Coordinates of C-alpha atoms in Angstrom, one line a residue:
M1134 CA 0.0 0.0 0.0
T1135 CA 1.3 3.4 -0.9
D1136 CA 2.0 5.8 2.0
T1137 CA 0.0 9.0 1.4
S1138 CA 0.9 10.8 4.6
P1139 CA 2.6 14.1 4.3
T1140 CA 6.4 14.4 4.1
Y1141 CA 8.1 16.4 6.8
S1142 CA 11.5 17.2 5.5
G1143 CA 14.4 19.6 6.1
A1144 CA 17.2 20.9 4.0
A1145 CA 20.8 20.2 5.2
H1146 CA 23.4 20.2 2.4
Y1147 CA 26.3 17.7 2.8
F1148 CA 28.8 20.1 1.2
R1149 CA 28.1 22.8 3.9
T1150 CA 29.2 20.5 6.7
L1151 CA 32.0 18.0 7.2
P1152 CA 31.4 14.2 6.9
E1153 CA 32.2 13.8 10.6
Q1154 CA 29.3 16.1 11.4
W1155 CA 26.7 14.5 9.3
P1156 CA 25.4 12.0 11.9
H1157 CA 24.9 14.7 14.4
R1158 CA 23.0 17.0 12.0
L1159 CA 20.8 14.2 10.7
R1160 CA 19.9 12.9 14.1
S1161 CA 19.0 16.4 15.1
L1162 CA 16.6 16.7 12.2
R1163 CA 15.0 13.4 13.3
A1164 CA 14.7 14.9 16.8
M1165 CA 12.9 17.9 15.5
G1166 CA 10.2 15.7 14.1
L1167 CA 11.3 15.3 10.5
D1168 CA 11.1 12.1 8.5
T1169 CA 13.2 13.2 5.5
V1170 CA 16.3 15.3 4.7
E1171 CA 16.7 17.2 1.5
T1172 CA 20.0 18.0 -0.2
Y1173 CA 21.2 19.6 -3.4
L1174 CA 24.1 18.2 -5.3
A1175 CA 26.7 20.8 -6.1
W1176 CA 28.3 20.1 -9.5
N1177 CA 31.2 22.5 -9.0
V1178 CA 32.2 20.6 -5.8
H1179 CA 32.4 17.4 -7.8
E1180 CA 33.9 18.6 -11.0
P1181 CA 35.8 21.9 -10.3
A1182 CA 37.8 21.4 -13.5
E1183 CA 36.5 19.6 -16.5
G1184 CA 37.1 15.8 -16.1
D1185 CA 38.5 16.3 -12.6
W1186 CA 35.9 14.4 -10.5
R1187 CA 36.1 14.6 -6.7
R1188 CA 34.1 13.6 -3.6
L1189 CA 31.5 11.6 -5.5
D1190 CA 31.4 9.0 -2.7
D1191 CA 30.1 11.8 -0.4
I1192 CA 26.7 11.5 -2.1
E1193 CA 26.1 7.9 -1.2
R1194 CA 27.8 8.3 2.2
Y1195 CA 25.4 11.1 3.0
L1196 CA 22.4 8.9 2.0
D1197 CA 23.8 6.1 4.2
A1198 CA 24.1 8.5 7.1
A1199 CA 20.5 9.7 6.6
A1200 CA 19.2 6.1 6.6
E1201 CA 21.1 5.4 9.8
A1202 CA 19.4 8.4 11.4
G1203 CA 16.0 7.1 10.3
L1204 CA 15.5 9.6 7.5
R1205 CA 14.4 9.3 3.9
V1206 CA 16.2 11.6 1.3
I1207 CA 15.1 14.1 -1.3
V1208 CA 17.9 14.7 -3.8
R1209 CA 18.0 17.8 -5.9
P1210 CA 20.8 17.2 -8.4
G1211 CA 20.2 20.3 -10.5
P1212 CA 22.4 20.7 -12.6
Y1213 CA 21.5 24.3 -11.5
I1214 CA 20.7 24.6 -7.7
C1215 CA 20.8 28.3 -6.8
A1216 CA 21.3 27.7 -3.1
E1217 CA 23.3 30.9 -2.5
W1218 CA 26.2 28.7 -3.7
D1219 CA 28.8 29.9 -6.1
N1220 CA 27.5 30.0 -9.7
G1221 CA 24.3 28.2 -8.6
G1222 CA 26.4 25.0 -8.4
L1223 CA 27.4 25.2 -12.1
P1224 CA 31.2 24.9 -12.7
S1225 CA 32.8 28.1 -14.0
W1226 CA 34.5 26.3 -16.8
L1227 CA 31.1 25.2 -18.1
T1228 CA 29.3 28.6 -17.9
A1229 CA 32.3 30.3 -19.5
R1230 CA 31.9 28.0 -22.5
A1231 CA 28.1 27.8 -22.6
G1232 CA 27.5 31.6 -22.3
R1233 CA 23.9 32.5 -23.1
F1234 CA 23.0 28.8 -23.7
V1235 CA 23.2 28.1 -19.9
R1236 CA 20.2 26.1 -18.7
T1237 CA 19.0 25.2 -22.1
A1238 CA 19.0 22.0 -24.3
H1239 CA 21.8 23.4 -26.5
P1240 CA 24.5 20.8 -26.8
V1241 CA 27.2 23.2 -25.6
F1242 CA 25.5 23.1 -22.2
F1243 CA 23.6 19.9 -22.3
D1244 CA 26.3 17.5 -23.4
P1245 CA 28.4 18.3 -20.2
V1246 CA 25.1 17.9 -18.3
E1247 CA 24.7 14.4 -19.6
R1248 CA 28.2 13.5 -18.5
Y1249 CA 27.4 15.0 -15.0
L1250 CA 24.3 12.9 -14.7
D1251 CA 26.3 9.9 -15.8
A1252 CA 28.7 10.6 -12.9
V1253 CA 26.2 11.4 -10.1
V1254 CA 22.9 9.6 -10.7
P1255 CA 24.3 6.1 -10.1
R1256 CA 25.4 7.3 -6.6
F1257 CA 21.8 7.8 -5.4
A1258 CA 19.3 6.3 -7.9
Q1259 CA 18.9 3.0 -6.3
H1260 CA 19.6 3.9 -2.7
P1261 CA 16.9 2.5 -0.3
A1262 CA 16.6 5.9 1.5
L1263 CA 15.8 7.8 -1.6
S1264 CA 12.2 9.1 -1.7
M1265 CA 12.1 11.6 -4.6
V1266 CA 14.3 13.5 -7.0
Q1267 CA 13.9 17.1 -8.2
V1268 CA 14.2 18.1 -11.9
E1269 CA 16.3 21.2 -12.1
N1270 CA 15.5 24.0 -9.7
E1271 CA 13.0 26.9 -9.9
Y1272 CA 13.4 26.9 -13.6
G1273 CA 10.2 29.0 -14.0
S1274 CA 12.2 31.9 -12.5
F1275 CA 14.6 31.7 -15.4
G1276 CA 13.3 30.3 -18.7
T1277 CA 10.8 28.4 -20.8
D1278 CA 12.9 25.7 -22.5
T1279 CA 10.5 22.7 -22.1
E1280 CA 12.8 20.6 -24.2
Y1281 CA 15.6 21.1 -21.6
L1282 CA 13.4 20.2 -18.7
S1283 CA 11.9 17.1 -20.4
A1284 CA 15.4 15.9 -21.4
L1285 CA 16.5 16.2 -17.8
A1286 CA 13.5 14.3 -16.5
D1287 CA 14.0 11.6 -19.1
G1288 CA 17.7 11.5 -18.3
L1289 CA 17.0 10.8 -14.6
R1290 CA 14.7 8.0 -15.4
E1291 CA 17.0 6.5 -18.0
R1292 CA 19.8 6.4 -15.5
G1293 CA 17.7 4.4 -13.0
V1294 CA 15.7 6.8 -10.9
T1295 CA 12.4 5.0 -10.1
V1296 CA 11.1 7.2 -7.2
P1297 CA 8.8 10.1 -8.0
L1298 CA 10.2 13.1 -9.8
V1299 CA 9.2 16.7 -8.8
T1300 CA 9.7 20.2 -9.9
S1301 CA 9.7 23.3 -7.6
D1302 CA 8.8 26.9 -8.4
G1303 CA 7.4 30.0 -7.0
P1304 CA 3.6 30.1 -6.6
T1305 CA 2.9 32.3 -9.6
D1306 CA 1.5 31.7 -13.1
I1307 CA 4.7 32.7 -14.8
M1308 CA 6.9 30.5 -12.6
L1309 CA 4.7 27.5 -12.6
T1310 CA 4.0 27.5 -16.4
G1311 CA 7.7 27.9 -17.1
G1312 CA 8.9 25.3 -14.7
M1313 CA 6.4 22.4 -14.7
V1314 CA 7.0 19.2 -16.7
P1315 CA 4.2 16.9 -17.9
G1316 CA 4.0 13.8 -15.8
V1317 CA 6.2 15.3 -13.0
R1318 CA 4.7 16.4 -9.7
A1319 CA 4.8 20.1 -9.2
T1320 CA 5.7 21.8 -5.8
V1321 CA 5.9 25.4 -4.7
N1322 CA 8.4 27.5 -2.7
F1323 CA 7.4 30.3 -0.4
G1324 CA 7.8 31.8 3.1
S1325 CA 4.3 33.0 3.9
N1326 CA 0.6 32.8 3.0
P1327 CA 0.5 29.0 2.4
A1328 CA -3.2 29.1 1.5
A1329 CA -2.6 31.4 -1.5
A1330 CA 0.4 29.4 -2.6
F1331 CA -1.4 26.1 -2.5
A1332 CA -4.4 27.6 -4.2
K1333 CA -2.2 28.8 -7.1
L1334 CA -0.6 25.3 -7.3
A1335 CA -4.0 23.7 -7.4
E1336 CA -5.1 26.0 -10.3
H1337 CA -2.3 24.4 -12.4
R1338 CA -2.1 21.0 -10.9
P1339 CA -5.4 20.1 -9.2
D1340 CA -4.4 16.4 -8.9
D1341 CA -1.0 17.1 -7.2
D1342 CA -1.0 17.0 -3.4
P1343 CA 0.2 20.3 -1.8
F1344 CA 3.9 20.4 -1.1
C1345 CA 6.1 23.3 -0.1
M1346 CA 9.5 22.3 -1.3
E1347 CA 11.1 25.3 0.2
F1348 CA 9.6 26.9 3.3
W1349 CA 11.8 29.9 3.9
N1350 CA 11.9 29.9 7.7
G1351 CA 15.0 32.2 7.8
W1352 CA 17.2 34.0 5.3
F1353 CA 20.8 34.6 4.2
D1354 CA 23.1 37.6 4.5
H1355 CA 25.2 39.8 2.2
W1356 CA 28.5 41.5 2.9
G1357 CA 27.9 45.2 3.8
A1358 CA 24.2 44.7 4.7
P1359 CA 22.5 44.1 8.1
R1360 CA 21.8 40.6 9.1
V1361 CA 18.4 39.2 8.0
T1362 CA 16.4 37.0 10.4
R1363 CA 12.9 35.7 10.8
D1364 CA 11.2 35.6 14.2
V1365 CA 10.0 32.4 15.7
E1366 CA 6.4 33.5 15.9
S1367 CA 6.1 34.4 12.2
A1368 CA 7.9 31.2 11.0
S1369 CA 5.8 29.0 13.4
A1370 CA 2.5 30.5 12.3
A1371 CA 3.3 29.9 8.6
L1372 CA 4.5 26.3 9.3
S1373 CA 1.4 25.6 11.4
A1374 CA -0.8 26.7 8.5
I1375 CA 1.1 24.4 6.1
L1376 CA 0.6 21.4 8.5
D1377 CA -3.0 22.3 9.1
A1378 CA -3.6 22.1 5.4
G1379 CA -2.3 18.5 5.4
A1380 CA 0.5 19.5 3.1
S1381 CA 4.1 18.2 2.8
V1382 CA 6.9 20.6 3.7
N1383 CA 10.6 20.9 3.4
L1384 CA 12.2 23.4 5.8
Y1385 CA 14.6 25.6 3.9
M1386 CA 16.9 25.6 5.8
A1387 CA 16.6 23.1 8.6
H1388 CA 20.4 23.4 9.1
G1389 CA 22.3 25.9 6.9
G1390 CA 25.9 25.3 7.7
T1391 CA 28.8 27.2 6.1
N1392 CA 30.0 28.4 2.7
F1393 CA 33.5 27.1 3.3
G1394 CA 36.4 28.2 1.0
T1395 CA 35.1 30.1 -2.0
G1396 CA 31.6 28.4 -1.9
A1397 CA 29.5 31.5 -1.2
G1398 CA 27.5 32.9 -4.1
A1399 CA 26.1 36.3 -4.8
N1400 CA 23.0 38.2 -6.0
H1401 CA 23.1 40.6 -8.8
H1402 CA 20.1 42.6 -9.9
L1403 CA 18.7 46.1 -10.6
V1404 CA 17.6 48.0 -7.5
D1405 CA 15.9 51.3 -8.3
G1406 CA 17.7 51.4 -11.6
V1407 CA 21.1 50.7 -10.0
D1408 CA 23.1 47.6 -11.0
E1409 CA 23.8 46.0 -7.6
F1410 CA 26.2 43.2 -6.9
L1411 CA 25.6 41.6 -3.5
P1412 CA 28.1 38.8 -2.5
T1413 CA 26.9 36.4 0.2
V1414 CA 28.8 36.0 3.5
T1415 CA 30.7 32.9 4.6
S1416 CA 28.1 31.8 7.2
Y1417 CA 25.0 30.1 6.0
D1418 CA 23.4 30.0 9.4
Y1419 CA 20.2 31.1 7.7
D1420 CA 18.6 31.8 11.1
A1421 CA 17.6 28.1 10.8
P1422 CA 16.2 25.8 13.5
L1423 CA 19.7 24.4 13.9
D1424 CA 22.3 27.1 14.0
E1425 CA 25.6 27.0 12.1
R1426 CA 27.3 24.6 14.6
G1427 CA 24.1 22.4 14.8
A1428 CA 22.8 23.7 18.1
P1429 CA 19.0 23.7 18.5
T1430 CA 17.5 27.2 18.6
P1431 CA 14.1 28.4 19.9
K1432 CA 12.9 27.9 16.4
F1433 CA 13.9 24.2 16.6
H1434 CA 11.9 23.7 19.8
A1435 CA 8.8 25.6 18.4
F1436 CA 8.9 23.5 15.2
R1437 CA 9.3 20.3 17.2
E1438 CA 6.1 21.0 19.1
L1439 CA 4.3 21.6 15.8
F1440 CA 5.5 18.4 14.2
L1441 CA 4.5 16.4 17.4
A1442 CA 1.0 18.0 17.3
A1443 CA 0.7 17.0 13.6
R1444 CA 1.4 13.4 14.4
P1445 CA -0.3 12.6 17.7
G1446 CA 1.3 9.8 19.6
A1447 CA 4.7 10.2 17.8
R1448 CA 7.8 9.8 20.0
L1449 CA 10.9 11.7 19.1
P1450 CA 14.4 11.2 20.3
E1451 CA 16.2 14.0 22.1
P1452 CA 18.7 16.2 20.2
P1453 CA 22.2 14.6 20.3
E1454 CA 25.0 16.0 22.4
L1455 CA 27.0 18.8 20.9
P1456 CA 30.8 18.8 20.7
P1457 CA 32.7 21.1 23.2
L1458 CA 33.4 24.7 22.5
M1459 CA 36.9 26.0 22.5
P1460 CA 37.8 28.6 25.2
E1461 CA 38.6 32.2 24.4
Q1462 CA 42.1 32.6 23.1
E1463 CA 44.1 35.3 21.4
V1464 CA 46.6 33.9 18.8
A1465 CA 49.6 36.0 17.8
L1466 CA 50.4 35.9 14.1
T1467 CA 54.2 35.6 14.4
R1468 CA 55.1 34.5 10.9
S1469 CA 54.5 35.8 7.4
A1470 CA 55.0 34.8 3.8
D1471 CA 54.8 36.3 0.4
V1472 CA 52.0 35.5 -1.9
A1473 CA 53.3 33.3 -4.8
F1474 CA 51.8 33.9 -8.3
E1475 CA 51.7 31.5 -11.2
D1476 CA 52.7 33.0 -14.6
L1477 CA 49.7 32.7 -17.0
G1478 CA 51.1 34.6 -20.0
S1479 CA 50.1 37.7 -21.9
S1480 CA 47.4 38.9 -24.3
P1481 CA 46.5 42.2 -26.0
V1482 CA 43.5 42.7 -23.7
P1483 CA 42.8 41.5 -20.2
A1484 CA 41.7 37.8 -20.0
S1485 CA 38.9 36.8 -17.7
F1486 CA 39.5 34.4 -14.8
E1487 CA 37.6 31.8 -16.8
E1488 CA 39.8 32.3 -19.9
L1489 CA 42.8 31.8 -17.7
G1490 CA 41.4 28.7 -16.2
V1491 CA 41.2 30.3 -12.7
D1492 CA 38.1 29.4 -10.7
H1493 CA 38.6 31.8 -7.8
G1494 CA 41.5 33.7 -6.3
L1495 CA 43.7 36.7 -7.2
V1496 CA 44.8 37.6 -10.7
A1497 CA 47.4 40.3 -11.2
Y1498 CA 47.0 42.2 -14.5
R1499 CA 50.2 44.1 -15.3
F1500 CA 50.3 47.0 -17.8
S1501 CA 52.9 49.4 -19.0
I1502 CA 52.2 53.1 -19.6
P1503 CA 54.6 54.3 -22.4
G1504 CA 56.6 57.4 -21.8
P1505 CA 57.7 60.0 -21.4
R1506 CA 54.2 61.5 -21.2
A1507 CA 52.2 63.9 -19.0
A1508 CA 50.0 62.7 -16.2
E1509 CA 46.5 61.6 -17.2
P1510 CA 43.7 60.1 -15.1
L1511 CA 43.9 56.3 -14.7
E1512 CA 40.6 54.5 -15.2
V1513 CA 40.0 50.9 -14.3
R1514 CA 36.8 49.5 -15.9
D1515 CA 34.5 46.6 -15.2
V1516 CA 36.2 45.2 -12.1
R1517 CA 34.8 41.8 -11.1
D1518 CA 34.9 42.1 -8.2
R1519 CA 37.5 44.1 -6.2
A1520 CA 40.9 45.4 -7.3
H1521 CA 44.0 46.9 -5.7
V1522 CA 45.7 49.2 -8.2
F1523 CA 49.5 49.7 -7.9
V1524 CA 51.7 52.1 -9.8
D1525 CA 55.4 51.3 -9.8
G1526 CA 54.7 49.2 -6.7
A1527 CA 52.8 51.8 -4.7
L1528 CA 49.1 51.4 -3.9
L1529 CA 47.1 54.0 -5.8
G1530 CA 43.6 52.9 -4.8
V1531 CA 41.0 50.2 -4.4
V1532 CA 38.2 49.8 -6.9
E1533 CA 35.1 47.7 -6.3
R1534 CA 32.6 46.3 -8.7
G1535 CA 30.1 48.9 -9.7
G1536 CA 32.2 51.6 -8.0
D1537 CA 34.1 54.6 -9.4
G1538 CA 37.1 53.3 -11.3
M1539 CA 38.6 56.8 -11.9
L1540 CA 41.9 57.2 -10.1
P1541 CA 44.3 60.1 -9.7
P1542 CA 46.5 61.1 -12.7
V1543 CA 49.6 59.1 -13.5
G1544 CA 52.5 60.0 -15.8
G1545 CA 54.6 57.8 -18.0
P1546 CA 56.6 55.6 -18.2
A1547 CA 55.1 53.6 -15.4
E1548 CA 54.2 50.0 -14.5
V1549 CA 50.6 49.4 -13.4
T1550 CA 49.4 46.3 -11.6
V1551 CA 45.7 45.7 -11.1
L1552 CA 45.3 42.9 -8.5
V1553 CA 41.7 41.5 -8.9
E1554 CA 40.0 39.4 -6.3
S1555 CA 36.9 37.4 -7.2
M1556 CA 33.9 37.2 -4.8
G1557 CA 31.0 34.8 -5.2
R1558 CA 29.5 34.2 -8.7
T1559 CA 25.9 35.1 -9.2
N1560 CA 23.7 32.2 -8.2
Y1561 CA 20.2 33.5 -9.3
G1562 CA 18.7 35.3 -12.2
P1563 CA 19.7 36.1 -15.8
R1564 CA 23.3 37.2 -14.8
L1565 CA 24.2 33.6 -14.0
G1566 CA 27.6 32.6 -15.3
Q1567 CA 29.1 36.1 -15.6
H1568 CA 32.9 36.1 -15.9
K1569 CA 35.4 37.4 -13.3
G1570 CA 38.3 39.6 -14.0
L1571 CA 38.9 43.0 -15.5
G1572 CA 37.4 44.9 -18.5
G1573 CA 40.4 47.2 -19.1
V1574 CA 42.6 50.0 -18.0
F1575 CA 42.6 53.5 -19.7
H1576 CA 45.2 56.2 -19.5
G1577 CA 43.2 59.3 -20.4
I1578 CA 41.3 58.2 -23.5
Q1579 CA 43.9 55.5 -24.4
Q1580 CA 43.3 51.8 -23.7
L1581 CA 46.5 50.1 -22.3
N1582 CA 47.3 46.9 -24.2
R1583 CA 49.5 43.9 -23.9
I1584 CA 48.7 42.7 -20.5
H1585 CA 50.7 40.1 -18.5
H1586 CA 48.7 37.8 -16.2
S1587 CA 49.6 35.9 -13.1
A1588 CA 47.4 34.2 -10.6
H1589 CA 47.1 33.0 -7.0
R1590 CA 44.4 30.4 -6.9
L1591 CA 42.0 30.1 -3.9
P1592 CA 41.2 28.4 -1.7
G1593 CA 44.3 26.5 -2.5
E1594 CA 46.9 25.5 0.0
P1595 CA 48.7 27.8 2.5
P1596 CA 52.4 28.4 1.7
A1597 CA 54.9 25.6 2.3
A1598 CA 57.0 25.5 5.5
E1599 CA 60.1 26.9 3.8
A1600 CA 58.2 30.0 2.6
W1601 CA 57.6 31.4 6.1
T1602 CA 59.8 33.9 8.0
E1603 CA 59.5 35.2 11.5
G1604 CA 57.8 38.5 12.0
A1605 CA 55.1 40.4 10.2
G1606 CA 57.2 41.3 7.1
A1607 CA 57.4 44.7 5.5
G1608 CA 53.6 45.4 5.6
D1609 CA 53.0 44.8 1.9
V1610 CA 49.6 43.4 0.9
P1611 CA 48.5 40.9 0.0
R1612 CA 50.4 38.8 2.5
Y1613 CA 50.1 35.6 4.5
F1614 CA 50.4 35.5 8.3
A1615 CA 50.4 32.5 10.6
G1616 CA 50.3 31.6 14.3
T1617 CA 49.6 28.6 16.5
A1618 CA 46.6 28.0 18.8
E1619 CA 46.9 25.4 21.6
L1620 CA 43.7 23.3 22.3
A1621 CA 43.2 20.7 25.0
E1622 CA 40.7 18.8 22.8
Q1623 CA 38.9 19.0 19.4
A1624 CA 36.2 21.6 19.7
D1625 CA 34.0 23.9 17.7
G1626 CA 34.8 27.6 17.8
Y1627 CA 34.6 31.0 16.0
L1628 CA 37.6 32.8 14.7
E1629 CA 38.0 36.6 14.4
V1630 CA 40.9 38.1 12.4
H1631 CA 42.0 41.6 13.4
G1632 CA 42.3 42.6 9.8
R1633 CA 40.2 44.0 7.0
K1634 CA 39.6 41.5 4.3
G1635 CA 40.9 38.1 3.5
Y1636 CA 40.8 34.3 3.9
V1637 CA 41.5 32.0 6.8
W1638 CA 42.8 28.4 7.1
V1639 CA 42.9 26.2 10.2
N1640 CA 45.2 23.2 9.9
G1641 CA 45.1 23.6 6.1
F1642 CA 41.3 23.8 5.8
C1643 CA 39.9 27.0 4.4
L1644 CA 37.1 28.4 6.6
G1645 CA 36.2 31.1 4.0
R1646 CA 36.3 34.8 3.5
Y1647 CA 36.2 37.5 6.2
W1648 CA 35.6 41.2 5.7
D1649 CA 35.4 43.9 8.3
R1650 CA 32.4 45.6 6.7
G1651 CA 30.3 42.7 8.1
P1652 CA 27.7 41.8 9.1
Q1653 CA 29.6 38.6 10.0
Q1654 CA 32.6 39.2 12.2
R1655 CA 33.7 35.6 13.2
L1656 CA 34.1 32.5 11.0
Y1657 CA 32.9 29.1 12.3
V1658 CA 35.6 26.6 13.0
P1659 CA 34.2 23.0 12.8
W1660 CA 35.6 20.6 15.4
P1661 CA 36.8 18.0 12.8
V1662 CA 39.5 20.4 11.5
T1663 CA 40.9 21.0 14.9
R1664 CA 43.3 18.8 16.9
R1665 CA 44.5 18.4 20.4
G1666 CA 47.7 20.4 20.9
A1667 CA 49.1 22.8 18.3
N1668 CA 46.7 24.1 15.6
D1669 CA 48.0 26.1 12.7
I1670 CA 46.1 29.3 11.8
V1671 CA 46.9 30.9 8.5
V1672 CA 45.5 34.3 7.3
L1673 CA 45.7 35.8 3.8
E1674 CA 45.2 39.5 4.4
L1675 CA 44.4 41.7 1.4
D1676 CA 44.1 45.2 2.9
G1677 CA 46.4 45.1 5.9
L1678 CA 46.1 43.8 9.5
D1679 CA 45.0 46.1 12.2
R1680 CA 47.2 44.1 14.5
P1681 CA 49.0 40.7 13.9
A1682 CA 46.5 38.6 15.9
A1683 CA 43.4 36.5 15.6
T1684 CA 41.0 35.5 18.4
L1685 CA 39.3 32.2 19.0
H1686 CA 35.8 32.6 20.5
S1687 CA 33.1 30.2 21.9
A1688 CA 30.2 32.2 20.4
P1689 CA 29.4 33.5 16.9
E1690 CA 29.1 37.1 15.9
L1691 CA 26.9 37.3 12.8
G1692 CA 26.1 41.0 13.0
A1693 CA 23.3 43.3 13.9
V1694 CA 19.9 42.6 12.6
G1695 CA 18.4 45.1 10.2
A1696 CA 15.2 47.0 10.9

């Protein structure tokens, strides 16, 4: 007999936590009253360079861990996932090649998609914990290529998926008509007003049971903006209405986790006529029922009571024990190292990161101003996303994406270096797949040509032991700094760098980006990357340390909440 009871699911992405943490997170979902966990698959995690397949066994290991916790699994393999993840999960090498054919059935995009499905679908298709599989993700917010969606659905079935397929879209006519696939169950995504959302779904699919595939019980944050949260009362009222309707629900997020390394994405859209680029912070706490380290919040306990009431007589386990928290400790950064750059050759005009084969990091564009000539304004155009401009080795200014690229006059001859840092790639909307890098440099009205490129790839590996020297160095930026923290045991913590902008590694694992403009001030340190005794902390500072130190804390600081 087919089980027709509603599904109570929660999103927890395997790539936003470490494998050692999966059992704790999954058992915590079960303790909240969920019977299912949902996860995206992130293509760019598994194939960062074409043909370079990594971490594929994480997929089946995560499903195994879910089954051990008593959960079914909804898999959302994309290939596009949004998820506030870099490039919406699509590899940068692919979007650079596919261009405007992204998320269509054109062979330049879809042939690599077929190879991706060949690699990942066998990892989950026949797993006993699998309950359903999503076709693409919110496609109705992007396009209308029904051939593409149908080919994806057929490809999943042909590769062995026998559980139900679903689509998910916003509850509007335009989104549903663009994203639905004949013969595939439709679901809707929303944060409030369930009755209206399910009514709209019923207009288009009267025979499909109501399912909210993404119930937005929290939200994510951008650098330079206040923190965004959702109060317990508002989220609980909306969830209660979903459950009272007899609908299925997937909490987005149940546990957010962390955008480790360079995983964070970005939003890019027009706001009041202004082209606005909004990179996402490293934390993906999401104000979820389980916080970034997996601790239950008041929202967790409120939701648990609602799920218990929806299934009278159900008995739930208690939340599992959390790992210890590290004590407060200041760590002196007593060593430093130069940033090594890889020579990537020259071209008449600046090459993008993608053309250079650089996913993320720093690219130095070196130009020569002929001379002798009088001083002219120096203009740096189309920076993606932030650039330090040096003239004859001295810092002239910093230019950010969308900002004023006009710098003070410079005479010639002179050597100009524009050091560009990439932030997250756009993960939602028509600007998906935009390139990183530099449009050009102009001296007065004249474009400067013949550019030499070199790169420092990130997250990469910290410098080798022989590269380090004692002391903070000459103060040049960018520069690496390092120190050692002593811990009595493996523990969770939060690390604050007393600098302005950069990246942090603990024992060789890249926690992600920090930036003093906030809102996030401390980066989460997961216990599996720590060790008893000496722990190496490495900082890549781009703007200059306020003082050569970092502090380990036992509590997060995600910033002030906006009005």
